[in-house]
Short mmCIF file of C-alpha atoms and ligand atoms in Angstrom, two decimals:
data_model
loop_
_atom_site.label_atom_id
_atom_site.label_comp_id
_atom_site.label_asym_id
_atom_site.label_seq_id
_atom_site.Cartn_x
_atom_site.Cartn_y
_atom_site.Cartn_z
CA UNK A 9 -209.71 -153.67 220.81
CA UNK A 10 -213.23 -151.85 219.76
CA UNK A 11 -213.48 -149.87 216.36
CA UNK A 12 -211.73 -146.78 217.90
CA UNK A 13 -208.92 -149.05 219.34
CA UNK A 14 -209.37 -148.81 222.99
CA UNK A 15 -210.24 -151.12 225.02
CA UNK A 16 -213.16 -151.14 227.23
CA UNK A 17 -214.49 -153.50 229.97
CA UNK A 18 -218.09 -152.94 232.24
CA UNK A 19 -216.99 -154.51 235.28
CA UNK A 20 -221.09 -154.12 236.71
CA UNK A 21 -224.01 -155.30 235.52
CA UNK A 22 -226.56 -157.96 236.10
CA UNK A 23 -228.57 -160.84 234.66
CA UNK A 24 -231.39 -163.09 234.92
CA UNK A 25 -229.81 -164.54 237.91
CA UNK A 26 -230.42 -161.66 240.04
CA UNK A 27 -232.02 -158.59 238.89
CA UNK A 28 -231.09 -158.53 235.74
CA UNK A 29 -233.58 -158.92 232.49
CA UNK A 30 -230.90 -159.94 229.82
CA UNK A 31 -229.71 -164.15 230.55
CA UNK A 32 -225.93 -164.48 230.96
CA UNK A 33 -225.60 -165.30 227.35
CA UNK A 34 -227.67 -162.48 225.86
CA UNK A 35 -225.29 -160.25 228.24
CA UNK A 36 -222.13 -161.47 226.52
CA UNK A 37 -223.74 -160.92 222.67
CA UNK A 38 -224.95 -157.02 223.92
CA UNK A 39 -221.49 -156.41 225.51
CA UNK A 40 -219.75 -157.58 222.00
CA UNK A 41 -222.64 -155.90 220.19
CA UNK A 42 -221.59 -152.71 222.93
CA UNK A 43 -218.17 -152.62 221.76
CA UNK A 44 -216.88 -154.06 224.97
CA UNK A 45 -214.00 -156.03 224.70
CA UNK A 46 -214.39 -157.50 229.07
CA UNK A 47 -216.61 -158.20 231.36
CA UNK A 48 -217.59 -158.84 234.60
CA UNK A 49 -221.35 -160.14 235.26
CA UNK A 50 -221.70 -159.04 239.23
CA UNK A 51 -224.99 -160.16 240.21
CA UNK A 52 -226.28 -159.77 243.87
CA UNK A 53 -225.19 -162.78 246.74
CA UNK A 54 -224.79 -165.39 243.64
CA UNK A 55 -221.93 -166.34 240.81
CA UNK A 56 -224.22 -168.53 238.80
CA UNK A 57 -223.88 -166.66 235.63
CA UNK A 58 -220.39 -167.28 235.46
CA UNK A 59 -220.48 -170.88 234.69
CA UNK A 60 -223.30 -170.18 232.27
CA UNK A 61 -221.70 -166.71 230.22
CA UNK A 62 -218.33 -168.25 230.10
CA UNK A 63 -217.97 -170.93 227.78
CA UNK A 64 -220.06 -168.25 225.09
CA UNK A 65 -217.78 -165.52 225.80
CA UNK A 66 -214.54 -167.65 225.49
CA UNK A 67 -216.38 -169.03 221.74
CA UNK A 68 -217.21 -165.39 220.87
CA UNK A 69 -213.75 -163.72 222.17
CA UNK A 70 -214.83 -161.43 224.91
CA UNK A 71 -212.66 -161.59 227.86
CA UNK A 72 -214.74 -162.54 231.09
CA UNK A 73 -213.57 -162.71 235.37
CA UNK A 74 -215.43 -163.82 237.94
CA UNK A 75 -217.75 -161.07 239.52
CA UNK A 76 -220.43 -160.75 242.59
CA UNK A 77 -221.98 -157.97 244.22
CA UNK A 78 -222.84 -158.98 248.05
CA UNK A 79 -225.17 -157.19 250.39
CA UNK A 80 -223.67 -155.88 253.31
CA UNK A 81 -224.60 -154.42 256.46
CA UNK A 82 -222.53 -152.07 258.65
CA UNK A 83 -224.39 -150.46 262.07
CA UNK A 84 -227.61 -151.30 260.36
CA UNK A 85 -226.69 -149.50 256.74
CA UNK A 86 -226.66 -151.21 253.34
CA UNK A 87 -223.46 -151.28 251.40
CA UNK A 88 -222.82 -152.88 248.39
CA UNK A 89 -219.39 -154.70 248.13
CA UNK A 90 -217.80 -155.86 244.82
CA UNK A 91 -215.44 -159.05 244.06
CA UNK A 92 -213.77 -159.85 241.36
CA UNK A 93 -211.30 -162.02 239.96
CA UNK A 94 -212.20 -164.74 242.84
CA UNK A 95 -211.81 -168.37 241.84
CA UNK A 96 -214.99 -169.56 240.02
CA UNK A 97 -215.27 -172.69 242.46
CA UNK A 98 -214.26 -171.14 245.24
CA UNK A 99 -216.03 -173.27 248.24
CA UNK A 100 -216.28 -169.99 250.48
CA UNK A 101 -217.50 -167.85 248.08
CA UNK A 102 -220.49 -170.65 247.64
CA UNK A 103 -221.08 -170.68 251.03
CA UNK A 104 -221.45 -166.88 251.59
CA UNK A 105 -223.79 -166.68 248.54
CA UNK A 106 -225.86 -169.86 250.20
CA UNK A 107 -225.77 -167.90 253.57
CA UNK A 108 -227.53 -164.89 251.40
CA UNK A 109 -230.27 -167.47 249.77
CA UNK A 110 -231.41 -168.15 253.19
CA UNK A 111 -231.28 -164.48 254.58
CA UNK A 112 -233.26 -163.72 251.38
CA UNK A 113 -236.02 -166.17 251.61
CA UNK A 114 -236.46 -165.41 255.11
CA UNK A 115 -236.96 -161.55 254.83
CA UNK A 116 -239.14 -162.16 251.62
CA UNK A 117 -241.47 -163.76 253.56
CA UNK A 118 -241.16 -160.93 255.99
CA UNK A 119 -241.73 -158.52 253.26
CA UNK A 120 -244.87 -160.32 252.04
CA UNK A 121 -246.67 -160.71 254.67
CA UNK A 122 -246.02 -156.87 255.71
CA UNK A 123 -247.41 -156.31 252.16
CA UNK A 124 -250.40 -158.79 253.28
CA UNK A 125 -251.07 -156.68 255.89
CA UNK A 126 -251.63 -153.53 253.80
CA UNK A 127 -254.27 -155.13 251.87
CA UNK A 128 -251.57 -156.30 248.96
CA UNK A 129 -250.96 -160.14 249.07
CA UNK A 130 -248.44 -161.59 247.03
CA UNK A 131 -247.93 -165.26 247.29
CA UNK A 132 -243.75 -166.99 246.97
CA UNK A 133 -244.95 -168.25 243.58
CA UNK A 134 -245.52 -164.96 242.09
CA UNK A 135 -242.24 -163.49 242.28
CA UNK A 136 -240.38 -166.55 240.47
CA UNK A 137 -241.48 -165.26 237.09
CA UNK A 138 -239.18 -162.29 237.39
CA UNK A 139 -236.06 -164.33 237.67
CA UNK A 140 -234.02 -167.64 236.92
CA UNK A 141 -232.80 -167.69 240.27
CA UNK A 142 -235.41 -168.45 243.44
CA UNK A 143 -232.21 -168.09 245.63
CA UNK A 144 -231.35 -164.24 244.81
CA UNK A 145 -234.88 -163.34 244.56
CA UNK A 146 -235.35 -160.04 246.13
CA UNK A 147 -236.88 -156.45 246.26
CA UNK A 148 -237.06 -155.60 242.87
CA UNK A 149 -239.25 -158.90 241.63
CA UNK A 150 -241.57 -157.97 244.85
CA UNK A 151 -241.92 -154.91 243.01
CA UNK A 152 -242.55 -156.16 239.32
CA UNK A 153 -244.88 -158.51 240.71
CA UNK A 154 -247.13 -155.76 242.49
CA UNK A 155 -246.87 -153.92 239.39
CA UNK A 156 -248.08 -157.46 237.43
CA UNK A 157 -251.39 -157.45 240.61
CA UNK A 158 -252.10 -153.57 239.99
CA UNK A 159 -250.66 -152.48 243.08
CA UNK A 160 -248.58 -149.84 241.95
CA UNK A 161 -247.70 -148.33 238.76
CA UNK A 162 -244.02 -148.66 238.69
CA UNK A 163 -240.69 -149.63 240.28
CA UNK A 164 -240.06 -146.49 241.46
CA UNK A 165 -243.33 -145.95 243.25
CA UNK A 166 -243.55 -149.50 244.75
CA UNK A 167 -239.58 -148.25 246.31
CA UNK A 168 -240.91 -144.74 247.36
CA UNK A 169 -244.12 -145.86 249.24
CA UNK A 170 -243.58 -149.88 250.32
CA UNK A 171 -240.36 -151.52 249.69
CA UNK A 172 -237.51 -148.72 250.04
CA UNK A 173 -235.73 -148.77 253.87
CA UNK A 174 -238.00 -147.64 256.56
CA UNK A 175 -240.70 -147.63 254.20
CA UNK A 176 -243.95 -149.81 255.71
CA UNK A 177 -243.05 -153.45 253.86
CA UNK A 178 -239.17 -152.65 254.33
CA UNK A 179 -237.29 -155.58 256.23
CA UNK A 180 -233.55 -155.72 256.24
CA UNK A 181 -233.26 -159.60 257.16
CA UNK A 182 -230.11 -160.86 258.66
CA UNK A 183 -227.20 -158.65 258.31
CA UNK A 184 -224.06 -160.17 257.22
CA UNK A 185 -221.33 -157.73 257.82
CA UNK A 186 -218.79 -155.61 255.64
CA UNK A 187 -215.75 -157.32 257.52
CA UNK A 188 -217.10 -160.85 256.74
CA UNK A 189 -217.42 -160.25 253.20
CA UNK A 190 -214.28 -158.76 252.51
CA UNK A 191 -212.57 -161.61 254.22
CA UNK A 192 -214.50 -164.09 252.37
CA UNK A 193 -213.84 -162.69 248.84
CA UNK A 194 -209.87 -162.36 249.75
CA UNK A 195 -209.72 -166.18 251.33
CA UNK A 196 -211.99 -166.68 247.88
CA UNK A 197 -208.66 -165.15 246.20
CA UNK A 198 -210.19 -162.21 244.52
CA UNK A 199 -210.25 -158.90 245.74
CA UNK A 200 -212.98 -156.42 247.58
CA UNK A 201 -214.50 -153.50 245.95
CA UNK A 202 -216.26 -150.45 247.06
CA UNK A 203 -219.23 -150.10 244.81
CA UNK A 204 -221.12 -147.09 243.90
CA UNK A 205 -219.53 -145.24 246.56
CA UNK A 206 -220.97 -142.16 245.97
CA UNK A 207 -224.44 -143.36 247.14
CA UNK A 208 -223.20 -144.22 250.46
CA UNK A 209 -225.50 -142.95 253.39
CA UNK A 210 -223.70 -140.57 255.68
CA UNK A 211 -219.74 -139.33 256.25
CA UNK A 212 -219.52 -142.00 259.26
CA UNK A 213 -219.88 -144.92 256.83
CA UNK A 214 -217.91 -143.49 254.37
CA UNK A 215 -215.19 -143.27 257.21
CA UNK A 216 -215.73 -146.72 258.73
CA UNK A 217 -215.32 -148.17 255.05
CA UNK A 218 -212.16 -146.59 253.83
CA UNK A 219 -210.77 -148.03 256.95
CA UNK A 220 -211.41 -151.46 256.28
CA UNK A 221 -209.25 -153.80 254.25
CA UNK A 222 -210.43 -153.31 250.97
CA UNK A 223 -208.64 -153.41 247.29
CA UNK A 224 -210.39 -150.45 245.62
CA UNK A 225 -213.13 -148.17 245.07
CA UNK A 226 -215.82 -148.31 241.55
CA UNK A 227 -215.13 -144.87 241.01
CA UNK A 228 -216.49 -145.07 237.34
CA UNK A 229 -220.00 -145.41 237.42
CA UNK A 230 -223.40 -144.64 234.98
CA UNK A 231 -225.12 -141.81 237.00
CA UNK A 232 -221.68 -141.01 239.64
CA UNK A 233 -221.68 -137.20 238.98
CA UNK A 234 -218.36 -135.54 237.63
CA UNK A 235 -217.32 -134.17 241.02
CA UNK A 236 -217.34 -137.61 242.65
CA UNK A 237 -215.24 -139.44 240.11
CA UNK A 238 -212.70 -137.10 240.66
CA UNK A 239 -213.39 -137.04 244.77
CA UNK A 240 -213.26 -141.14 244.84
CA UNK A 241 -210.28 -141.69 241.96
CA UNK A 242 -208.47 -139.14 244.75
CA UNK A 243 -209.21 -141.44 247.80
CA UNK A 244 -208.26 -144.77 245.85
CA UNK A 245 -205.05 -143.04 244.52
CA UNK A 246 -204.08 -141.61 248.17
CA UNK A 247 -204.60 -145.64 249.73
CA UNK A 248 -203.20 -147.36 246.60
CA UNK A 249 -206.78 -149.18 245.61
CA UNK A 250 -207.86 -150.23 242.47
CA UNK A 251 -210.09 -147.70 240.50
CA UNK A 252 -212.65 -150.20 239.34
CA UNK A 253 -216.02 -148.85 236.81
CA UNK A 254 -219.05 -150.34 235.38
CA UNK A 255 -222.35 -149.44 234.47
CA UNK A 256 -224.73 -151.45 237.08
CA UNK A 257 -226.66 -152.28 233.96
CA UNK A 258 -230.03 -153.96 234.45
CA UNK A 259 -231.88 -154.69 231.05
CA UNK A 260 -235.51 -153.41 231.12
CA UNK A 261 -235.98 -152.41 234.52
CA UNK A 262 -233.36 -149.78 234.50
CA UNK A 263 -233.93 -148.47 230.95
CA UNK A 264 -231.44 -145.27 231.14
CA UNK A 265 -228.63 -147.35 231.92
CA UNK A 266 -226.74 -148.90 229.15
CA UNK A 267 -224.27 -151.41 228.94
CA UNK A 268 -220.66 -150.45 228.69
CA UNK A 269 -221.54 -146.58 229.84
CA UNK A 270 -218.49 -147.11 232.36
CA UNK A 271 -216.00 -148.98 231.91
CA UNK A 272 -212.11 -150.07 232.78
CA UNK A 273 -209.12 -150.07 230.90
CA UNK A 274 -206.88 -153.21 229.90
CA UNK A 275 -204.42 -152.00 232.58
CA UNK A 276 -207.30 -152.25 235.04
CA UNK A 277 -208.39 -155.49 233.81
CA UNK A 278 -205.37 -157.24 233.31
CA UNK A 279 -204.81 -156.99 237.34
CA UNK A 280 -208.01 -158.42 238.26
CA UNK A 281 -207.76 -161.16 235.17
CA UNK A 282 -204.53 -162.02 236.21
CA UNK A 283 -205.15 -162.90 240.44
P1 AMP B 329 -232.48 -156.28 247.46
O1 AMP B 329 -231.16 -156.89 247.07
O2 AMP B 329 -233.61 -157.24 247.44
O3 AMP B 329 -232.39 -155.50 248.74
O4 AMP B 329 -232.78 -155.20 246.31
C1 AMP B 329 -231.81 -154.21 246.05
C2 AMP B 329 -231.88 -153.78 244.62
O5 AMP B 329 -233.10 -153.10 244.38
C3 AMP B 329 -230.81 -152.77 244.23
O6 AMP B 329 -229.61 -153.36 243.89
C4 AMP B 329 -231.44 -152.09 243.05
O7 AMP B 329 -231.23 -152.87 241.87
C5 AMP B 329 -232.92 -152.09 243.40
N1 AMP B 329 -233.37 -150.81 243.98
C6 AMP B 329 -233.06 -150.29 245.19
N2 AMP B 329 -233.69 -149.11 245.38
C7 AMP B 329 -234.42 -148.87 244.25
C8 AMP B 329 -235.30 -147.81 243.83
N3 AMP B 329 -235.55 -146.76 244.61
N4 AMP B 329 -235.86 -147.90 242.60
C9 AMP B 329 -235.60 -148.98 241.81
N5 AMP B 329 -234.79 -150.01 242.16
C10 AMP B 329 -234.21 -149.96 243.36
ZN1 ZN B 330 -229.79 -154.75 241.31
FE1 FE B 331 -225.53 -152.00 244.12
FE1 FE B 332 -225.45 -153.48 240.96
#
């Protein structure tokens, strides 16, 4: 329990080994130093954190499950699917997050040279700075390292103008799709989260996902307006989902978000600790 007695878990947020800025083990000393008593590290298409925050978490007594957040593709839009509680050395789960290393280096290249083309080059080497992970590198270290050559002034503006879909460097690579996932994380024996539903791009997606076979919706989450978290904590209630939250912390490169700004109960995290 925290100072006021409740308990609180952020079951989002990412690290070094995606786009993260804090390393899994200066995660698990900010979510203690938080007043989180759980966590979940989700980082994009990779569970390499895991392996790392654990053993410092279990010393320092905050509860930690396993955690991902995989790209997804469905009719050629992005969604963002959580899993949690899979088992750590799950061989599947490996393999889907090896599939993504691949798709990833691919459509980096892609993106580069598009970025070549517009009189910005960026070489493979200049992006590993901005990460501990080559395999998960992705949109977001493009973007710090154009800010690093002058090409832009910030995130946001290297999003708006190059990098953000159907912008002029965008490239979606390979799509691995929503059903896949979802099938992988359950044979992976964790369960298959909705996340950030609220940014979702259009009613038909919305509709396509709720009728797929997953385990709950994040219905908690830092900038979800109030009218949503009541509109998605509906839907999960009416199809018997878990009602998952977390903060999709970043470290520096998201600096309004802050750890442990959404959050799960022990009831909540008890389920997904105990699969
Ligand atoms: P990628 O996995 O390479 O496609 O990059 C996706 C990640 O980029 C997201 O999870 C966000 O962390 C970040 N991102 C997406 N859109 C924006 C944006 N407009 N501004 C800043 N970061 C963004
Ligand atoms: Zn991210
Ligand atoms: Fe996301
Ligand atoms: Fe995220």
């Amino acid at each position: 329990m925290n100072e006021n007695g409740t308990f609180r878990a952020d079951l989002h947020c990412h690290s070094t080994y995606s786009d993260g800025t804090f390393t899994p083990h200066e995660l698990v000393k900010h979510a203690l130093n938080s007043g989180l008593n759980g966590l979940a590290i989700t980082d994009h298409d990779n569970v390499d954190a895991y392996g790392c925050a654990k053993p410092l978490a279990d010393a320092l007594g905050l509860m930690m499950i396993t955690g991902v957040e995989f790209s997804a593709v469905h009719k050629g839009s992005s969604v963002h699917i959580l899993g949690y509680g899979f088992k750590a050395d799950s061989i599947c789960i490996r393999e889907l997050c090896s599939k993504h290393a691949e798709r990833r280096l691919e459509r980096n290249a892609a993106i580069l040279h598009n970025l070549e083309k517009l009189g910005m080059p960026l070489l493979q080497e200049d992006l590993k700075e901005f990460s501990s992970n080559e395999s998960t590198l992705g949109r977001p270290h493009i973007a710090q390292a154009m800010i690093k050559k002058g090409y832009v002034l910030t995130l946001q503006e290297a999003f708006k103008n190059y990098l953000g879909e159907g912008q002029a460097a965008f490239e979606r690579g390979d799509s691995i799709s929503v059903e896949e996932t979802i099938q992988v994380i359950h044979k992976g024996g964790g369960v298959a989260v909705i996340a950030h539903p609220h940014l979702l791009k259009n009613q038909h997606l919305e509709h396509d996902l709720l009728e797929m076979p997953f385990d709950g919706i994040e219905a908690y989450y830092s900038s979800m307006p109030c009218y949503q978290h009541q509109r998605w904590i509906k839907i999960a209630k009416k199809k018997h989902w878990l009602i998952t939250g977390g903060s999709d912390f970043h470290g520096a490169i998201k600096p309004a978000i802050s750890l442990g700004c959404s959050w799960v109960p022990y009831e909540t995290f008890c389920i997904l600790s105990s699969l």
